[in-house]
Amino acid sequence: MRDALLGIDAGTSSVKVVATDLAGRRLADRSVPYPTRTDGAGAEQDARDWWEALGAALRPVLPGLQVLAVAVTSQAPTLVPVAADGAPTGAALTWLDRRALAESAEIGALVPESRNGADPFFGTAKLAWLARHRPEELATASAVLSTNGFLVRMLTGESVLDDTTASLMQGFDEELGDFPDRLRAAVPALAKLPRIVPAETVVGEVGARAAAHTGLPIGVPVIAGGVDAIGSALEAGAFVAGDPFVDMTGFSSVTMLAVPRGTAVPGFIHSRHCTPGTDLLITAQVTAGATVDWVNGLDSATDLRSADAILARPRPGRVVMVPSLAGERTPSWNPAARGILDGIDLATDGTDLMLAAMEGNALALSRDIDALRIVGFPVGHVISTGGGASSDAWLQIKADVLGIPVLRPASGHGAAQGAAMLAGLACGLIGSIDDLRGASGEIEAEFTPDAARHEAYGASRARFDALAAVNEARRSSP
C-alpha cells in the first residue's frame, strides 16, 4: 500500500479524482461525467449526480493506496439547497445560470463597494432568486451548500462554506470575513449558508455511509477545499504574488494571477487563495472547451481536434469566431452575448471551424492579458492546465496569438491534483508550499510563438474585437 493524498474536483462537466504521493506527484486519476440541464438562461445540475459520479470515479483509483487525507475543489459559485440529512431539496443552480439578473442588480445597488460586481455568476443573487421564485426549496432546506461543500457534507456529515467560495460571491466583505449586516438583512437566504471556514480547514472524517459508497476508509480527514481556481493555481505553481500566470481550460476558460490579499480591479473576478495573504485575480470566458466540444460534435464520424490537421491549415484561419456561446464574463459581463462566425463560405469545413474555435479562445485570452497589463500586471508567459492543455494545437495557437511562451506542466491534471496538494498541506503531510515547487514547477512541453504569425494575428484580433462589439447591441435588445 502506498501512502497517498486524494484530490477531488467536481467540475462543470465531470468529477475528477487524482491521487498523488506525498511530494505531489500523480499516482492515479479517473474522471466520470454528469449532465447539465439548460433552459434559456437556466443551467441546473442534480447534486446527487455529483455524489454518484464520485463513487464511480473513486473505486478504480483506490486499490493499492493508503489514503491519508482528502480535499475537494469544484465549479463555483454553484449552490444547492439541502435538507438536514444532506439530501437536495431542489436543483443546484450552477455558475452558468444567468436568471438572477434583477437580483444581482438589486444587490449591486445595496453594496456598490463589492469588488465582485453585479452579475448572476457571483452566486449571492442566486440565493435571492431562489427565495423569490422557489421559496419552498429554501423553506425545507437546512443549508445551502457549494458544490465542494455538498461533497464534503456527504463525506463527513458536516456543513461548511469555504472562504474562497465566500469571497467569490457578490457583497462579501474581506475586512469582516463575512457578508455585511445590511446585505444579510436584504437577502435573508444568506442565513442558509453554513459557517465560513478557511479552505485548509479539516472539516471532519469520512463516515461509515460515505465509506460504503466511495470505498474510502472510515476516518480519513476531509479538508474543506475551495473553488477550482485554487486547485489549478497550486498545481501550476501559482502560490503567492509574483508566481506565474495560469490558464485553466475546461468547459470554460479561467486565468489566475496570484496577487496580494485585498487587491481589487474593476471588471475582474476576485477570490481568496488558500495561501496566506494571497488572492487570485481572475479572468474568465464562459465557453471555451464547451465550444470546442460543440464544434467536434457537429460531425460524429470525425474527431476534428487532431493537432496535425489543425496546424496544417494556414494560420490565422479564414474564419474568425467569437466563442461566447452562453453569455460572457470578462471583460464585457454580457449575459446576452452569443457566438459569432465571420468568413464562412462554401469551402468551409469542420477543421476550419475547429481552428476558429481555438483561435477565438486565444484571441479572447489576449484581450484579458492586455487588460491585466493595463492595470500593472505584466504577463511574460502562460502556464496552461486542465483538459484543454492536452491539445498541442490549441497551446501552439495560444502562443502564436499571445506572442509569449505557453508552458504545459508535467502534472497537467488541473484542480484535482492541486486539491490533493491542499490536502497534504492542511494535514501537515506536506511541510510548506516550498516543498511543492518541485512537483508543480516541472514543465512537460513549451510552445514558443512564431513572430511572423503573431504579427499576422493582429489583424484577426481587430476582426475579433469588431465582432465582439456586435454583442453590445444584443445586450440592450429585447
CSV table of C-alpha atoms in Angstrom, one decimal:
chain,number,residue,atom,x,y,z
A,1,MET,CA,0.0,0.0,0.0
A,2,ARG,CA,1.4,3.4,-1.0
A,3,ASP,CA,0.7,6.5,1.1
A,4,ALA,CA,-1.5,8.8,-0.9
A,5,LEU,CA,-3.2,12.2,-0.9
A,6,LEU,CA,-6.6,12.5,-2.7
A,7,GLY,CA,-7.9,15.4,-4.6
A,8,ILE,CA,-11.4,15.7,-5.9
A,9,ASP,CA,-12.6,18.3,-8.3
A,10,ALA,CA,-16.3,18.4,-9.2
A,11,GLY,CA,-16.2,20.5,-12.4
A,12,THR,CA,-18.9,21.7,-14.7
A,13,SER,CA,-18.9,18.5,-16.8
A,14,SER,CA,-17.5,15.8,-14.6
A,15,VAL,CA,-15.9,14.9,-11.3
A,16,LYS,CA,-12.2,14.1,-11.4
A,17,VAL,CA,-10.2,12.3,-8.8
A,18,VAL,CA,-6.4,12.4,-8.6
A,19,ALA,CA,-4.3,10.6,-6.1
A,20,THR,CA,-0.7,11.8,-5.5
A,21,ASP,CA,2.2,10.8,-3.4
A,22,LEU,CA,3.4,13.0,-0.5
A,23,ALA,CA,5.5,15.0,-2.9
A,24,GLY,CA,2.5,16.0,-5.0
A,25,ARG,CA,3.3,13.6,-7.9
A,26,ARG,CA,0.3,11.9,-9.6
A,27,LEU,CA,-0.3,8.2,-8.9
A,28,ALA,CA,-3.7,7.6,-10.4
A,29,ASP,CA,-6.7,9.5,-11.7
A,30,ARG,CA,-10.2,9.0,-13.1
A,31,SER,CA,-13.0,11.2,-14.4
A,32,VAL,CA,-16.7,10.5,-14.6
A,33,PRO,CA,-19.2,12.9,-16.4
A,34,TYR,CA,-22.6,14.1,-15.4
A,35,PRO,CA,-25.2,16.2,-17.3
A,36,THR,CA,-26.3,19.9,-17.1
A,37,ARG,CA,-29.9,20.8,-17.8
A,38,THR,CA,-30.1,24.1,-19.7
A,39,ASP,CA,-33.3,26.1,-20.5
A,40,GLY,CA,-32.8,29.6,-21.7
A,41,ALA,CA,-30.8,31.4,-19.0
A,42,GLY,CA,-31.1,28.5,-16.6
A,43,ALA,CA,-28.3,25.9,-16.1
A,44,GLU,CA,-29.0,23.3,-13.4
A,45,GLN,CA,-27.5,20.1,-12.1
A,46,ASP,CA,-28.7,17.4,-9.8
A,47,ALA,CA,-26.3,17.3,-6.8
A,48,ARG,CA,-27.0,13.5,-6.5
A,49,ASP,CA,-25.2,13.1,-9.8
A,50,TRP,CA,-22.0,14.6,-8.3
A,51,TRP,CA,-22.2,12.0,-5.5
A,52,GLU,CA,-22.8,9.1,-7.8
A,53,ALA,CA,-20.1,10.1,-10.1
A,54,LEU,CA,-17.7,10.5,-7.2
A,55,GLY,CA,-18.3,6.9,-6.1
A,56,ALA,CA,-17.8,5.7,-9.6
A,57,ALA,CA,-14.5,7.7,-10.0
A,58,LEU,CA,-13.0,6.7,-6.7
A,59,ARG,CA,-13.3,2.9,-6.8
A,60,PRO,CA,-10.8,2.3,-9.7
A,61,VAL,CA,-8.3,4.8,-8.2
A,62,LEU,CA,-8.1,3.5,-4.6
A,63,PRO,CA,-6.7,-0.1,-4.9
A,64,GLY,CA,-3.1,-0.2,-3.6
A,65,LEU,CA,-3.3,3.2,-1.9
A,66,GLN,CA,-3.5,4.2,1.7
A,67,VAL,CA,-5.3,7.5,1.5
A,68,LEU,CA,-4.2,9.9,4.3
A,69,ALA,CA,-6.3,12.9,3.5
A,70,VAL,CA,-8.9,14.2,1.0
A,71,ALA,CA,-9.6,17.8,-0.2
A,72,VAL,CA,-12.4,18.9,-2.6
A,73,THR,CA,-12.4,21.7,-5.2
A,74,SER,CA,-15.2,22.5,-7.5
A,75,GLN,CA,-17.0,24.6,-10.1
A,76,ALA,CA,-18.1,27.9,-8.4
A,77,PRO,CA,-20.1,29.6,-7.3
A,78,THR,CA,-22.7,26.8,-7.7
A,79,LEU,CA,-25.3,26.5,-4.9
A,80,VAL,CA,-27.7,23.7,-3.9
A,81,PRO,CA,-30.2,23.7,-1.0
A,82,VAL,CA,-30.2,20.6,1.2
A,83,ALA,CA,-32.3,19.2,4.0
A,84,ALA,CA,-31.0,18.3,7.4
A,85,ASP,CA,-29.9,14.8,6.2
A,86,GLY,CA,-28.0,16.4,3.3
A,87,ALA,CA,-30.5,15.4,0.6
A,88,PRO,CA,-31.1,18.2,-2.0
A,89,THR,CA,-34.4,20.0,-1.7
A,90,GLY,CA,-34.0,21.3,-5.2
A,91,ALA,CA,-31.7,21.5,-8.2
A,92,ALA,CA,-28.2,23.0,-8.0
A,93,LEU,CA,-28.0,26.4,-9.7
A,94,THR,CA,-24.7,26.3,-11.5
A,95,TRP,CA,-22.3,29.3,-12.0
A,96,LEU,CA,-23.6,29.2,-15.6
A,97,ASP,CA,-27.2,30.0,-14.5
A,98,ARG,CA,-28.0,33.6,-15.6
A,99,ARG,CA,-31.6,34.0,-14.3
A,100,ALA,CA,-30.8,36.2,-11.3
A,101,LEU,CA,-30.1,39.4,-13.3
A,102,ALA,CA,-32.6,41.5,-11.5
A,103,GLU,CA,-31.4,40.2,-8.1
A,104,SER,CA,-27.8,40.9,-8.9
A,105,ALA,CA,-28.6,44.5,-9.9
A,106,GLU,CA,-30.5,45.0,-6.6
A,107,ILE,CA,-27.6,43.7,-4.6
A,108,GLY,CA,-25.2,45.8,-6.6
A,109,ALA,CA,-27.1,48.9,-5.6
A,110,LEU,CA,-27.0,47.9,-2.0
A,111,VAL,CA,-23.3,47.0,-1.8
A,112,PRO,CA,-21.7,49.0,-4.7
A,113,GLU,CA,-18.3,48.7,-3.0
A,114,SER,CA,-18.2,44.9,-3.6
A,115,ARG,CA,-15.1,44.0,-5.6
A,116,ASN,CA,-17.1,41.3,-7.4
A,117,GLY,CA,-19.7,43.0,-9.5
A,118,ALA,CA,-23.4,42.9,-10.1
A,119,ASP,CA,-23.8,39.7,-12.1
A,120,PRO,CA,-25.7,36.4,-11.5
A,121,PHE,CA,-22.4,34.5,-11.8
A,122,PHE,CA,-21.2,35.6,-8.4
A,123,GLY,CA,-23.8,33.5,-6.5
A,124,THR,CA,-25.3,35.8,-3.9
A,125,ALA,CA,-28.1,36.7,-6.3
A,126,LYS,CA,-28.9,33.0,-6.8
A,127,LEU,CA,-30.0,32.9,-3.2
A,128,ALA,CA,-32.3,35.9,-3.7
A,129,TRP,CA,-33.6,34.3,-6.9
A,130,LEU,CA,-34.4,31.0,-5.1
A,131,ALA,CA,-36.2,32.9,-2.3
A,132,ARG,CA,-38.3,34.8,-5.0
A,133,HIS,CA,-39.0,32.0,-7.4
A,134,ARG,CA,-38.7,28.7,-5.5
A,135,PRO,CA,-39.4,29.6,-1.8
A,136,GLU,CA,-40.5,26.1,-1.0
A,137,GLU,CA,-37.0,24.7,-1.8
A,138,LEU,CA,-35.4,27.2,0.7
A,139,ALA,CA,-38.2,26.6,3.3
A,140,THR,CA,-37.4,22.9,3.6
A,141,ALA,CA,-33.6,23.4,3.4
A,142,SER,CA,-31.4,23.5,6.5
A,143,ALA,CA,-28.5,24.8,4.5
A,144,VAL,CA,-27.4,26.0,1.0
A,145,LEU,CA,-24.1,24.4,0.0
A,146,SER,CA,-21.5,25.0,-2.6
A,147,THR,CA,-20.6,22.1,-4.9
A,148,ASN,CA,-17.4,21.2,-2.9
A,149,GLY,CA,-19.4,21.9,0.3
A,150,PHE,CA,-22.0,19.3,-0.7
A,151,LEU,CA,-19.4,16.6,-1.3
A,152,VAL,CA,-17.7,17.5,2.0
A,153,ARG,CA,-21.1,17.2,3.7
A,154,MET,CA,-21.7,13.8,2.1
A,155,LEU,CA,-18.3,12.6,3.2
A,156,THR,CA,-18.3,13.9,6.7
A,157,GLY,CA,-21.9,15.0,7.7
A,158,GLU,CA,-20.5,18.5,8.4
A,159,SER,CA,-21.8,21.6,6.6
A,160,VAL,CA,-19.3,24.5,5.9
A,161,LEU,CA,-18.7,27.2,3.3
A,162,ASP,CA,-15.0,27.6,2.4
A,163,ASP,CA,-13.7,31.2,2.3
A,164,THR,CA,-12.5,31.0,-1.3
A,165,THR,CA,-16.1,30.4,-2.4
A,166,ALA,CA,-17.5,33.0,0.0
A,167,SER,CA,-15.0,35.6,-1.2
A,168,LEU,CA,-16.1,34.9,-4.8
A,169,MET,CA,-19.7,35.9,-4.0
A,170,GLN,CA,-21.1,39.4,-4.6
A,171,GLY,CA,-21.0,41.6,-1.5
A,172,PHE,CA,-18.6,39.5,0.6
A,173,ASP,CA,-16.7,41.9,2.9
A,174,GLU,CA,-13.0,41.0,3.0
A,175,GLU,CA,-12.5,43.1,6.2
A,176,LEU,CA,-15.3,41.3,8.0
A,177,GLY,CA,-14.6,37.9,6.5
A,178,ASP,CA,-18.4,37.8,6.1
A,179,PHE,CA,-21.4,39.3,4.4
A,180,PRO,CA,-22.3,42.8,5.8
A,181,ASP,CA,-25.4,43.1,8.0
A,182,ARG,CA,-27.3,45.3,5.5
A,183,LEU,CA,-26.8,42.6,2.9
A,184,ARG,CA,-27.9,39.8,5.2
A,185,ALA,CA,-31.0,41.9,6.1
A,186,ALA,CA,-31.8,42.4,2.4
A,187,VAL,CA,-31.2,38.7,1.4
A,188,PRO,CA,-32.4,36.6,4.4
A,189,ALA,CA,-31.5,33.5,2.4
A,190,LEU,CA,-27.8,34.2,3.3
A,191,ALA,CA,-28.6,32.8,6.7
A,192,LYS,CA,-28.9,29.4,5.0
A,193,LEU,CA,-25.2,29.5,4.2
A,194,PRO,CA,-23.2,27.5,6.8
A,195,ARG,CA,-20.3,28.8,8.8
A,196,ILE,CA,-17.4,30.1,6.7
A,197,VAL,CA,-14.0,28.4,7.2
A,198,PRO,CA,-10.6,28.7,5.6
A,199,ALA,CA,-10.0,26.4,2.6
A,200,GLU,CA,-7.4,24.4,4.5
A,201,THR,CA,-9.7,23.6,7.4
A,202,VAL,CA,-10.0,19.9,8.4
A,203,VAL,CA,-13.8,19.7,8.5
A,204,GLY,CA,-14.2,16.1,9.7
A,205,GLU,CA,-13.6,12.5,8.7
A,206,VAL,CA,-15.1,10.1,6.2
A,207,GLY,CA,-18.1,8.4,7.8
A,208,ALA,CA,-19.4,4.9,7.5
A,209,ARG,CA,-22.1,5.6,4.9
A,210,ALA,CA,-19.6,7.6,2.8
A,211,ALA,CA,-17.1,4.8,3.1
A,212,ALA,CA,-19.6,2.3,1.9
A,213,HIS,CA,-20.4,4.5,-1.2
A,214,THR,CA,-16.9,5.5,-2.1
A,215,GLY,CA,-14.6,2.8,-0.9
A,216,LEU,CA,-12.6,5.4,1.2
A,217,PRO,CA,-11.6,4.2,4.6
A,218,ILE,CA,-13.6,5.4,7.6
A,219,GLY,CA,-11.8,8.1,9.5
A,220,VAL,CA,-9.8,9.7,6.6
A,221,PRO,CA,-9.5,13.5,7.3
A,222,VAL,CA,-11.5,15.7,4.8
A,223,ILE,CA,-10.5,19.2,4.1
A,224,ALA,CA,-12.9,22.0,3.1
A,225,GLY,CA,-11.2,22.8,-0.2
A,226,GLY,CA,-12.5,25.6,-2.4
A,227,VAL,CA,-13.1,26.9,-5.9
A,228,ASP,CA,-11.4,25.0,-8.7
A,229,ALA,CA,-9.1,28.0,-9.4
A,230,ILE,CA,-7.2,27.5,-6.2
A,231,GLY,CA,-6.6,23.8,-7.1
A,232,SER,CA,-5.3,24.7,-10.6
A,233,ALA,CA,-3.2,27.5,-9.1
A,234,LEU,CA,-1.5,25.1,-6.7
A,235,GLU,CA,-0.9,22.5,-9.4
A,236,ALA,CA,0.7,25.1,-11.7
A,237,GLY,CA,2.9,26.7,-9.0
A,238,ALA,CA,1.0,29.9,-8.5
A,239,PHE,CA,1.3,30.1,-4.7
A,240,VAL,CA,2.0,33.8,-3.9
A,241,ALA,CA,2.2,37.1,-5.7
A,242,GLY,CA,5.0,37.1,-8.4
A,243,ASP,CA,4.3,33.4,-9.3
A,244,PRO,CA,3.3,32.5,-12.9
A,245,PHE,CA,0.1,33.4,-14.7
A,246,VAL,CA,-2.1,30.3,-15.1
A,247,ASP,CA,-4.7,29.4,-17.7
A,248,MET,CA,-7.1,26.7,-16.8
A,249,THR,CA,-9.2,25.4,-19.8
A,250,GLY,CA,-12.1,23.1,-19.3
A,251,PHE,CA,-15.8,23.7,-20.1
A,252,SER,CA,-14.8,27.4,-19.5
A,253,SER,CA,-11.5,29.2,-19.7
A,254,VAL,CA,-10.3,30.8,-16.4
A,255,THR,CA,-7.0,32.6,-15.9
A,256,MET,CA,-5.5,33.1,-12.5
A,257,LEU,CA,-2.8,35.5,-11.2
A,258,ALA,CA,-1.7,35.4,-7.6
A,259,VAL,CA,-1.8,38.9,-6.1
A,260,PRO,CA,-1.6,40.4,-2.6
A,261,ARG,CA,-4.7,39.9,-0.4
A,262,GLY,CA,-7.2,42.7,-0.9
A,263,THR,CA,-6.3,43.5,-4.5
A,264,ALA,CA,-9.4,44.9,-6.3
A,265,VAL,CA,-9.5,45.6,-10.1
A,266,PRO,CA,-12.9,46.7,-11.5
A,267,GLY,CA,-14.3,44.2,-14.0
A,268,PHE,CA,-12.2,41.3,-12.9
A,269,ILE,CA,-13.1,38.3,-10.7
A,270,HIS,CA,-11.6,38.1,-7.2
A,271,SER,CA,-11.2,35.2,-4.9
A,272,ARG,CA,-9.1,34.4,-1.9
A,273,HIS,CA,-6.3,31.9,-2.4
A,274,CYS,CA,-5.6,29.1,0.0
A,275,THR,CA,-2.1,30.5,0.8
A,276,PRO,CA,-1.6,33.3,3.4
A,277,GLY,CA,-2.0,36.9,2.3
A,278,THR,CA,-2.8,36.0,-1.3
A,279,ASP,CA,-5.8,36.4,-3.6
A,280,LEU,CA,-6.4,35.3,-7.1
A,281,LEU,CA,-7.2,37.9,-9.8
A,282,ILE,CA,-9.2,36.0,-12.3
A,283,THR,CA,-10.5,36.5,-15.9
A,284,ALA,CA,-12.9,34.0,-17.5
A,285,GLN,CA,-14.7,33.0,-20.7
A,286,VAL,CA,-17.9,31.2,-20.2
A,287,THR,CA,-17.5,28.6,-23.0
A,288,ALA,CA,-14.0,27.5,-24.2
A,289,GLY,CA,-13.7,23.7,-24.0
A,290,ALA,CA,-17.5,23.7,-24.4
A,291,THR,CA,-17.2,25.5,-27.8
A,292,VAL,CA,-14.5,23.0,-28.9
A,293,ASP,CA,-16.8,20.1,-27.9
A,294,TRP,CA,-19.7,21.7,-29.7
A,295,VAL,CA,-17.8,22.0,-32.9
A,296,ASN,CA,-16.4,18.5,-32.6
A,297,GLY,CA,-20.0,17.2,-32.1
A,298,LEU,CA,-21.1,18.6,-35.5
A,299,ASP,CA,-19.5,15.5,-37.2
A,300,SER,CA,-19.9,12.4,-35.1
A,301,ALA,CA,-17.8,10.4,-37.5
A,302,THR,CA,-14.7,12.5,-37.3
A,303,ASP,CA,-12.6,13.8,-34.4
A,304,LEU,CA,-11.9,17.4,-35.5
A,305,ARG,CA,-9.4,18.1,-32.7
A,306,SER,CA,-6.4,16.4,-34.5
A,307,ALA,CA,-3.4,18.7,-34.0
A,308,ASP,CA,-1.9,17.6,-37.3
A,309,ALA,CA,-5.0,18.6,-39.2
A,310,ILE,CA,-5.5,21.9,-37.4
A,311,LEU,CA,-1.9,23.0,-37.6
A,312,ALA,CA,-1.6,22.0,-41.3
A,313,ARG,CA,-4.1,24.8,-42.1
A,314,PRO,CA,-2.9,28.3,-42.9
A,315,ARG,CA,-3.0,30.4,-39.8
A,316,PRO,CA,-4.6,32.8,-39.0
A,317,GLY,CA,-7.6,30.9,-40.2
A,318,ARG,CA,-10.1,32.3,-42.7
A,319,VAL,CA,-12.9,32.1,-40.2
A,320,VAL,CA,-13.0,34.2,-37.0
A,321,MET,CA,-15.2,33.1,-34.1
A,322,VAL,CA,-16.4,34.9,-31.0
A,323,PRO,CA,-16.8,31.8,-28.8
A,324,SER,CA,-19.4,33.3,-26.4
A,325,LEU,CA,-22.0,30.6,-26.8
A,326,ALA,CA,-23.7,31.1,-23.4
A,327,GLY,CA,-23.1,34.8,-22.4
A,328,GLU,CA,-19.8,36.2,-21.4
A,329,ARG,CA,-17.9,37.1,-18.3
A,330,THR,CA,-14.7,39.2,-18.5
A,331,PRO,CA,-14.3,41.8,-19.9
A,332,SER,CA,-17.8,42.5,-21.1
A,333,TRP,CA,-20.0,40.8,-18.4
A,334,ASN,CA,-22.7,40.5,-21.1
A,335,PRO,CA,-25.3,37.7,-20.4
A,336,ALA,CA,-26.8,38.3,-23.9
A,337,ALA,CA,-23.5,37.6,-25.7
A,338,ARG,CA,-23.6,34.8,-28.2
A,339,GLY,CA,-21.3,33.1,-30.6
A,340,ILE,CA,-20.4,34.9,-33.9
A,341,LEU,CA,-18.8,33.5,-37.0
A,342,ASP,CA,-17.3,35.6,-39.8
A,343,GLY,CA,-15.8,34.4,-43.0
A,344,ILE,CA,-17.7,31.2,-43.7
A,345,ASP,CA,-18.0,30.2,-47.4
A,346,LEU,CA,-18.9,27.1,-49.3
A,347,ALA,CA,-15.4,25.7,-48.8
A,348,THR,CA,-15.5,26.0,-45.0
A,349,ASP,CA,-15.3,22.6,-43.3
A,350,GLY,CA,-15.1,21.2,-39.8
A,351,THR,CA,-11.4,21.7,-39.4
A,352,ASP,CA,-11.8,25.4,-40.3
A,353,LEU,CA,-14.4,25.7,-37.6
A,354,MET,CA,-12.3,23.9,-35.0
A,355,LEU,CA,-9.4,26.2,-35.8
A,356,ALA,CA,-11.7,29.2,-35.5
A,357,ALA,CA,-12.9,28.0,-32.1
A,358,MET,CA,-9.4,27.6,-30.7
A,359,GLU,CA,-8.2,30.9,-32.2
A,360,GLY,CA,-11.3,32.6,-30.9
A,361,ASN,CA,-10.5,31.4,-27.3
A,362,ALA,CA,-6.9,32.6,-27.8
A,363,LEU,CA,-8.0,36.0,-29.1
A,364,ALA,CA,-10.3,36.5,-26.1
A,365,LEU,CA,-7.4,35.5,-23.8
A,366,SER,CA,-5.3,38.1,-25.5
A,367,ARG,CA,-7.9,40.8,-24.5
A,368,ASP,CA,-7.8,39.6,-20.9
A,369,ILE,CA,-4.0,39.7,-20.8
A,370,ASP,CA,-4.0,43.2,-22.3
A,371,ALA,CA,-6.4,44.3,-19.5
A,372,LEU,CA,-4.0,42.8,-16.9
A,373,ARG,CA,-1.1,44.7,-18.4
A,374,ILE,CA,-3.0,48.0,-18.3
A,375,VAL,CA,-3.6,47.7,-14.6
A,376,GLY,CA,0.1,46.9,-13.9
A,377,PHE,CA,0.3,43.1,-14.0
A,378,PRO,CA,2.6,42.1,-16.9
A,379,VAL,CA,2.4,38.6,-18.2
A,380,GLY,CA,5.6,37.1,-19.6
A,381,HIS,CA,4.5,33.5,-20.1
A,382,VAL,CA,1.4,31.3,-19.5
A,383,ILE,CA,1.2,28.0,-17.6
A,384,SER,CA,-1.7,26.0,-19.2
A,385,THR,CA,-3.6,23.4,-17.2
A,386,GLY,CA,-6.9,21.5,-17.4
A,387,GLY,CA,-8.3,19.3,-20.2
A,388,GLY,CA,-7.7,21.9,-22.9
A,389,ALA,CA,-4.0,21.9,-22.1
A,390,SER,CA,-3.7,18.4,-23.6
A,391,SER,CA,-4.1,19.8,-27.1
A,392,ASP,CA,-0.8,20.7,-28.7
A,393,ALA,CA,-2.6,22.6,-31.4
A,394,TRP,CA,-4.5,24.8,-29.0
A,395,LEU,CA,-1.4,25.6,-27.0
A,396,GLN,CA,0.6,26.5,-30.1
A,397,ILE,CA,-2.3,28.7,-31.3
A,398,LYS,CA,-2.3,30.5,-27.9
A,399,ALA,CA,1.5,31.1,-28.0
A,400,ASP,CA,1.2,32.5,-31.6
A,401,VAL,CA,-1.8,34.7,-30.8
A,402,LEU,CA,-0.3,36.0,-27.4
A,403,GLY,CA,3.3,36.3,-28.6
A,404,ILE,CA,4.6,34.7,-25.4
A,405,PRO,CA,5.6,31.2,-24.5
A,406,VAL,CA,2.8,28.8,-23.3
A,407,LEU,CA,4.0,26.0,-21.0
A,408,ARG,CA,2.3,22.7,-20.1
A,409,PRO,CA,3.3,21.4,-16.6
A,410,ALA,CA,4.3,17.8,-16.3
A,411,SER,CA,1.4,17.3,-13.8
A,412,GLY,CA,-1.2,19.0,-16.0
A,413,HIS,CA,-4.2,17.4,-14.4
A,414,GLY,CA,-5.8,20.6,-13.2
A,415,ALA,CA,-7.7,21.4,-10.0
A,416,ALA,CA,-8.0,17.8,-8.7
A,417,GLN,CA,-4.2,17.5,-8.4
A,418,GLY,CA,-4.0,20.8,-6.7
A,419,ALA,CA,-6.7,19.7,-4.3
A,420,ALA,CA,-4.5,16.7,-3.3
A,421,MET,CA,-1.7,19.1,-2.6
A,422,LEU,CA,-4.0,21.2,-0.4
A,423,ALA,CA,-4.9,18.0,1.5
A,424,GLY,CA,-1.3,17.4,2.3
A,425,LEU,CA,-0.7,21.0,3.3
A,426,ALA,CA,-3.7,21.1,5.5
A,427,CYS,CA,-2.8,17.9,7.4
A,428,GLY,CA,0.9,18.7,7.7
A,429,LEU,CA,1.9,15.9,5.5
A,430,ILE,CA,3.5,18.4,3.1
A,431,GLY,CA,5.5,20.9,5.1
A,432,SER,CA,5.1,24.1,3.1
A,433,ILE,CA,4.4,25.4,-0.4
A,434,ASP,CA,8.2,25.4,-0.9
A,435,ASP,CA,8.1,21.6,-0.8
A,436,LEU,CA,5.6,21.7,-3.7
A,437,ARG,CA,7.5,23.9,-6.0
A,438,GLY,CA,9.5,20.9,-7.4
A,439,ALA,CA,6.4,18.9,-8.3
A,440,SER,CA,4.4,21.9,-9.7
A,441,GLY,CA,7.3,23.5,-11.5
A,442,GLU,CA,8.3,20.7,-13.8
A,443,ILE,CA,7.4,21.5,-17.4
A,444,GLU,CA,6.4,18.8,-19.9
A,445,ALA,CA,6.3,21.0,-23.0
A,446,GLU,CA,6.9,24.6,-24.1
A,447,PHE,CA,5.2,26.2,-27.1
A,448,THR,CA,7.1,29.2,-28.4
A,449,PRO,CA,5.4,31.9,-30.6
A,450,ASP,CA,6.2,32.4,-34.2
A,451,ALA,CA,6.9,36.1,-34.6
A,452,ALA,CA,5.6,36.5,-38.1
A,453,ARG,CA,2.4,34.6,-37.3
A,454,HIS,CA,1.9,36.6,-34.1
A,455,GLU,CA,2.1,39.8,-36.1
A,456,ALA,CA,-0.5,38.4,-38.6
A,457,TYR,CA,-2.8,37.5,-35.7
A,458,GLY,CA,-3.0,41.3,-35.1
A,459,ALA,CA,-5.5,41.6,-38.0
A,460,SER,CA,-7.5,38.7,-36.6
A,461,ARG,CA,-7.6,40.4,-33.2
A,462,ALA,CA,-9.0,43.5,-34.9
A,463,ARG,CA,-11.7,41.4,-36.6
A,464,PHE,CA,-12.4,39.6,-33.3
A,465,ASP,CA,-12.9,42.9,-31.4
A,466,ALA,CA,-15.2,44.3,-34.1
A,467,LEU,CA,-17.3,41.1,-34.0
A,468,ALA,CA,-17.4,41.0,-30.2
A,469,ALA,CA,-18.7,44.6,-30.2
A,470,VAL,CA,-21.9,43.3,-32.0
A,471,ASN,CA,-22.8,41.6,-28.8
A,472,GLU,CA,-23.1,45.0,-27.1
A,473,ALA,CA,-26.0,45.8,-29.3
A,474,ARG,CA,-27.6,42.5,-28.3
A,475,ARG,CA,-27.2,43.4,-24.6
A,476,SER,CA,-29.7,46.2,-25.0
A,477,SER,CA,-32.1,44.4,-27.3
A,478,PRO,CA,-35.4,42.9,-26.0
